[in-house]
XYZ file of C-alpha atoms in Angstrom:
346
model
C 2.728 -4.520 37.619
C 2.927 -1.240 39.514
C 1.088 1.807 38.295
C 2.390 5.185 39.394
C -0.254 7.888 39.566
C 0.959 11.388 40.213
C -0.734 13.787 42.606
C -1.560 15.961 39.614
C -3.420 13.090 37.911
C -5.349 12.356 41.080
C -6.331 15.988 41.320
C -7.562 15.949 37.732
C -9.663 12.809 38.364
C -11.210 14.266 41.521
C -12.050 17.469 39.705
C -13.651 15.488 36.884
C -15.849 13.496 39.304
C -16.873 16.666 41.089
C -17.787 18.267 37.763
C -19.798 15.204 36.743
C -21.684 15.325 40.041
C -22.396 19.018 39.561
C -23.718 18.434 36.054
C -25.955 15.594 37.280
C -27.301 17.810 40.046
C -28.002 20.650 37.613
C -29.763 18.303 35.203
C -31.895 17.002 38.061
C -32.765 20.541 39.079
C -33.761 21.483 35.544
C -35.792 18.295 35.212
C -37.539 19.068 38.484
C -38.234 22.596 37.276
C -39.603 21.246 33.996
C -41.779 18.782 35.888
C -42.982 21.539 38.197
C -43.736 23.745 35.232
C -45.696 20.943 33.562
C -47.705 20.417 36.746
C -48.390 24.135 37.059
C -49.388 24.367 33.400
C -51.736 21.425 33.874
C -53.270 23.125 36.900
C -53.776 26.298 34.883
C -55.189 24.267 31.995
C -57.586 22.356 34.251
C -58.532 25.505 36.093
C -59.208 27.263 32.802
C -61.660 24.597 31.716
C -63.301 24.481 35.136
C -63.815 28.220 34.846
C -65.234 27.778 31.354
C -67.677 25.245 32.739
C -68.673 27.655 35.496
C -69.245 30.355 32.901
C -71.576 28.091 30.965
C -74.184 27.571 33.639
C -75.885 30.876 32.953
C -78.138 29.620 30.179
C -75.851 30.665 27.330
C -74.530 28.218 24.756
C -70.820 28.483 24.071
C -69.112 27.695 20.776
C -66.973 25.106 22.526
C -66.529 22.282 20.002
C -62.861 22.107 19.088
C -62.749 22.679 15.332
C -59.640 20.534 14.896
C -60.705 17.558 17.029
C -64.413 17.804 16.234
C -65.487 17.443 19.865
C -65.127 18.887 23.350
C -65.331 17.154 26.719
C -66.894 18.819 29.769
C -66.205 16.954 32.983
C -68.965 16.826 35.590
C -68.646 19.573 38.198
C -69.270 18.861 41.871
C -71.802 21.666 42.283
C -75.567 21.065 42.623
C -77.078 20.627 39.110
C -80.616 21.240 40.376
C -79.649 24.634 41.770
C -77.865 25.528 38.555
C -80.919 24.533 36.542
C -83.121 26.751 38.675
C -80.692 29.684 38.430
C -80.791 29.806 34.619
C -82.309 32.945 33.141
C -85.687 32.229 31.519
C -86.274 28.707 30.134
C -89.121 28.047 32.556
C -90.748 25.390 30.371
C -87.381 23.672 29.894
C -86.740 23.641 33.647
C -90.150 22.057 34.221
C -89.482 19.354 31.609
C -86.092 18.515 33.108
C -87.506 18.402 36.650
C -90.307 16.110 35.465
C -87.799 13.810 33.781
C -85.636 13.729 36.916
C -88.605 13.043 39.197
C -89.852 10.213 36.993
C -86.402 8.605 36.836
C -86.051 8.931 40.617
C -89.369 7.217 41.300
C -88.633 4.433 38.810
C -85.358 3.761 40.610
C -87.209 3.595 43.945
C -89.704 1.131 42.443
C -86.875 -1.013 41.077
C -85.232 -1.080 44.515
C -88.508 -2.492 45.887
C -88.636 -5.149 43.183
C -91.564 -3.530 41.365
C -91.903 -3.622 37.605
C -91.013 -0.552 35.575
C -91.826 0.367 31.987
C -88.881 0.622 29.649
C -87.641 4.190 29.811
C -85.405 5.961 27.317
C -83.110 8.624 28.724
C -82.128 9.886 25.278
C -83.414 13.371 24.465
C -84.134 15.680 21.544
C -83.490 19.374 22.195
C -85.154 21.668 19.665
C -84.897 25.410 19.246
C -82.946 28.313 17.829
C -79.233 28.988 18.399
C -78.167 30.487 21.707
C -81.123 29.267 23.759
C -79.142 27.250 26.302
C -79.329 23.746 24.811
C -75.684 22.897 25.452
C -75.800 24.365 28.956
C -78.874 22.320 29.888
C -77.316 19.184 28.349
C -74.399 19.518 30.779
C -76.805 19.906 33.676
C -78.868 16.887 32.552
C -75.695 14.771 32.403
C -74.924 15.665 36.009
C -78.511 15.022 37.102
C -78.289 11.567 35.519
C -75.115 10.989 37.523
C -76.858 12.141 40.709
C -79.702 9.686 40.038
C -77.287 6.819 39.445
C -78.202 6.487 35.771
C -74.660 7.394 34.703
C -71.429 6.799 36.619
C -69.424 9.832 35.449
C -71.920 12.377 34.152
C -69.508 14.093 31.785
C -70.588 15.541 28.432
C -68.962 15.005 25.046
C -70.049 17.647 22.526
C -69.720 17.002 18.829
C -71.360 17.651 15.470
C -71.284 16.289 11.928
C -67.577 17.040 11.492
C -66.703 14.898 14.505
C -68.675 11.879 13.311
C -68.460 11.640 9.525
C -65.290 10.812 7.651
C -64.254 11.985 4.214
C -63.352 8.586 2.829
C -64.567 4.986 2.895
C -63.867 3.293 6.221
C -63.434 6.475 8.285
C -66.957 7.120 9.563
C -67.687 4.070 11.724
C -64.368 4.345 13.633
C -65.015 8.048 14.266
C -68.502 7.382 15.631
C -67.244 4.500 17.766
C -64.419 6.624 19.155
C -66.892 9.373 20.009
C -69.186 6.907 21.771
C -66.246 5.377 23.650
C -65.290 8.801 25.001
C -68.888 9.384 26.144
C -69.400 6.063 27.944
C -70.912 6.579 31.418
C -71.820 10.088 30.315
C -73.749 11.960 27.642
C -72.948 12.325 23.962
C -74.365 15.658 22.778
C -74.684 16.018 18.990
C -75.339 19.605 17.937
C -77.157 20.224 14.651
C -77.684 16.476 14.462
C -79.949 16.832 11.425
C -76.795 17.567 9.402
C -75.844 13.899 9.728
C -78.462 12.936 7.147
C -78.235 16.032 4.952
C -76.492 15.085 1.744
C -73.473 17.258 1.016
C -72.909 16.093 -2.531
C -70.709 13.267 -3.779
C -70.121 10.288 -1.532
C -71.797 10.875 1.833
C -71.511 8.670 4.897
C -74.281 10.148 7.058
C -76.403 7.001 6.946
C -73.412 4.933 8.081
C -72.874 7.348 10.978
C -76.503 7.017 12.087
C -76.450 3.220 11.775
C -73.248 2.995 13.828
C -74.659 5.360 16.448
C -77.870 3.347 16.788
C -75.906 0.119 17.253
C -73.813 1.688 20.006
C -76.934 3.067 21.707
C -78.281 -0.478 21.810
C -75.024 -2.192 22.780
C -74.258 0.353 25.525
C -77.806 1.231 26.531
C -76.947 1.053 30.253
C -73.995 3.434 30.082
C -74.517 5.807 27.160
C -77.075 8.599 26.838
C -77.378 10.574 23.611
C -78.867 14.056 23.296
C -79.399 15.423 19.788
C -80.108 19.105 19.177
C -80.974 21.548 16.433
C -83.680 23.613 14.774
C -87.187 22.327 15.515
C -88.374 21.434 11.995
C -85.038 19.985 10.926
C -84.823 17.802 14.019
C -88.319 16.404 13.527
C -87.422 15.515 9.941
C -84.138 13.961 11.100
C -85.830 11.693 13.648
C -88.448 10.643 11.081
C -85.802 9.539 8.557
C -85.044 6.352 10.492
C -87.328 4.030 12.502
C -84.429 3.342 14.853
C -84.185 7.036 15.704
C -87.944 7.206 16.256
C -87.895 4.317 18.729
C -84.963 5.649 20.755
C -85.751 9.376 20.772
C -89.270 9.871 22.060
C -88.794 12.728 24.511
C -88.567 16.247 23.091
C -87.703 19.423 24.982
C -88.276 22.682 23.123
C -86.112 25.698 23.943
C -88.040 28.930 23.311
C -86.363 32.115 22.137
C -85.529 34.599 24.867
C -87.775 37.620 25.403
C -86.246 41.133 25.292
C -86.462 41.274 29.084
C -84.576 37.984 29.458
C -81.925 39.084 26.979
C -81.426 42.279 28.973
C -81.001 40.201 32.141
C -78.316 38.191 30.351
C -76.598 41.437 29.323
C -76.669 42.636 32.957
C -75.321 39.245 34.022
C -72.285 39.737 31.787
C -71.756 43.207 33.235
C -71.894 41.972 36.830
C -69.760 38.903 36.241
C -67.004 40.949 34.617
C -67.232 43.899 37.036
C -68.615 46.532 34.693
C -71.274 49.163 35.348
C -73.557 50.951 32.905
C -75.087 54.416 32.835
C -78.871 54.832 32.927
C -78.893 56.233 29.386
C -76.866 53.285 28.091
C -79.047 50.754 29.912
C -82.202 52.275 28.465
C -80.704 52.192 24.976
C -79.750 48.508 25.323
C -83.313 47.638 26.361
C -84.797 49.538 23.415
C -82.434 47.938 20.918
C -83.116 44.424 22.244
C -86.846 44.989 21.886
C -86.263 46.078 18.288
C -83.995 43.176 17.292
C -86.351 40.615 18.832
C -89.298 42.140 16.946
C -87.348 41.928 13.669
C -85.388 38.689 14.181
C -85.128 35.852 11.672
C -84.659 32.126 12.339
C -80.888 32.586 12.573
C -81.077 35.092 15.437
C -78.480 34.114 18.034
C -80.445 34.925 21.218
C -77.958 34.819 24.122
C -75.039 34.587 21.700
C -76.179 37.848 20.145
C -76.175 39.509 23.584
C -72.733 38.126 24.361
C -71.410 39.630 21.129
C -72.968 43.002 21.953
C -71.394 42.950 25.403
C -67.957 42.079 24.034
C -68.180 44.855 21.444
C -69.325 47.335 24.105
C -66.318 46.720 26.343
C -64.021 46.945 23.315
C -65.559 50.323 22.458
C -65.057 51.412 26.063
C -61.407 50.345 25.876
C -60.887 52.414 22.711
C -62.508 55.410 24.387
C -60.395 55.425 27.549
C -57.131 53.812 26.423
C -55.291 57.122 25.969
C -56.074 58.279 29.504
C -53.670 58.066 32.416
C -54.273 57.347 36.085
C -57.815 56.221 35.299
C -60.180 55.812 38.223
C -62.062 52.609 38.967
C -65.271 54.250 37.777
C -63.692 55.124 34.448
C -62.355 51.581 34.033
C -65.716 49.948 34.739
C -68.373 52.283 33.298
C -70.083 51.543 29.984
C -71.613 54.633 28.420
C -74.259 55.382 25.826
C -71.561 55.979 23.209
C -70.106 52.514 23.870
C -73.355 50.589 23.439
C -74.407 52.621 20.391
C -71.205 51.567 18.646
C -71.646 48.007 19.887
C -75.034 47.639 18.194
């Protein structure tokens, strides 16, 4: 059977194949662009969180727990944790406690390498103190010190609280605690306001189940999981005393004192310098006076460094309102914080 194909038909077929090839090429280009965009977005995302971690090493707690997920993960940075500890504003007693802990762990490791006996040592910690005193920041540094000493392989920090560990219904709590511990393996699980785990919220409460599950995981994974619990001093002491298992595993306390007015002012100046702002002498004097007043009249809920951060953010917003209608603003005008700005901020 002979098939006659006209030149016109051949031309149509060739054109169709060419069109198909062009479409395939365009799809490939768009896919490559999408892939490139995803890579770039990931780089921006990763860079954003690295920058957030860098911002945290100044002795200021950040409200970083994801409200939807109930936790946040901070990967271990490659910078020197001992230098970062020393660079923190204030917290001298905390620095000394952490250095002592690190030195003891280092010597015990040296003894073990020589085949000498060592007493059983718990690396779990209780951080006590008011909000905004650097507990989360120091927990990240401790995790990295533990990695440096070979106690932990990764040295990352998983931050969570009651909402990330306790379920609303029967059968939800244990899986949530186990998932949280799994994510923290070879690193540190940091539980903020840990005393809330055993505070009854009315109705069916699963706090005791959360604590029991946590204690089991601390025992089962004792060589690759460190837990740091944190909160107000009195509440944390009561929390630890509610369970013999907590008492036996948490025997090292580090208290975080409130910042002095002078230290709070240094933190305020730190924010100015980091964000390239300046301040007039009158405004600086006013900030110092106001910080002395608020510290003298603070209550137990005073936010310490968080309070200063809020004042700074309000001050630069007030500055923006003041100069936003101007044109061709100079660098001095764009960076200077005035007395009027800080008065409104307080």
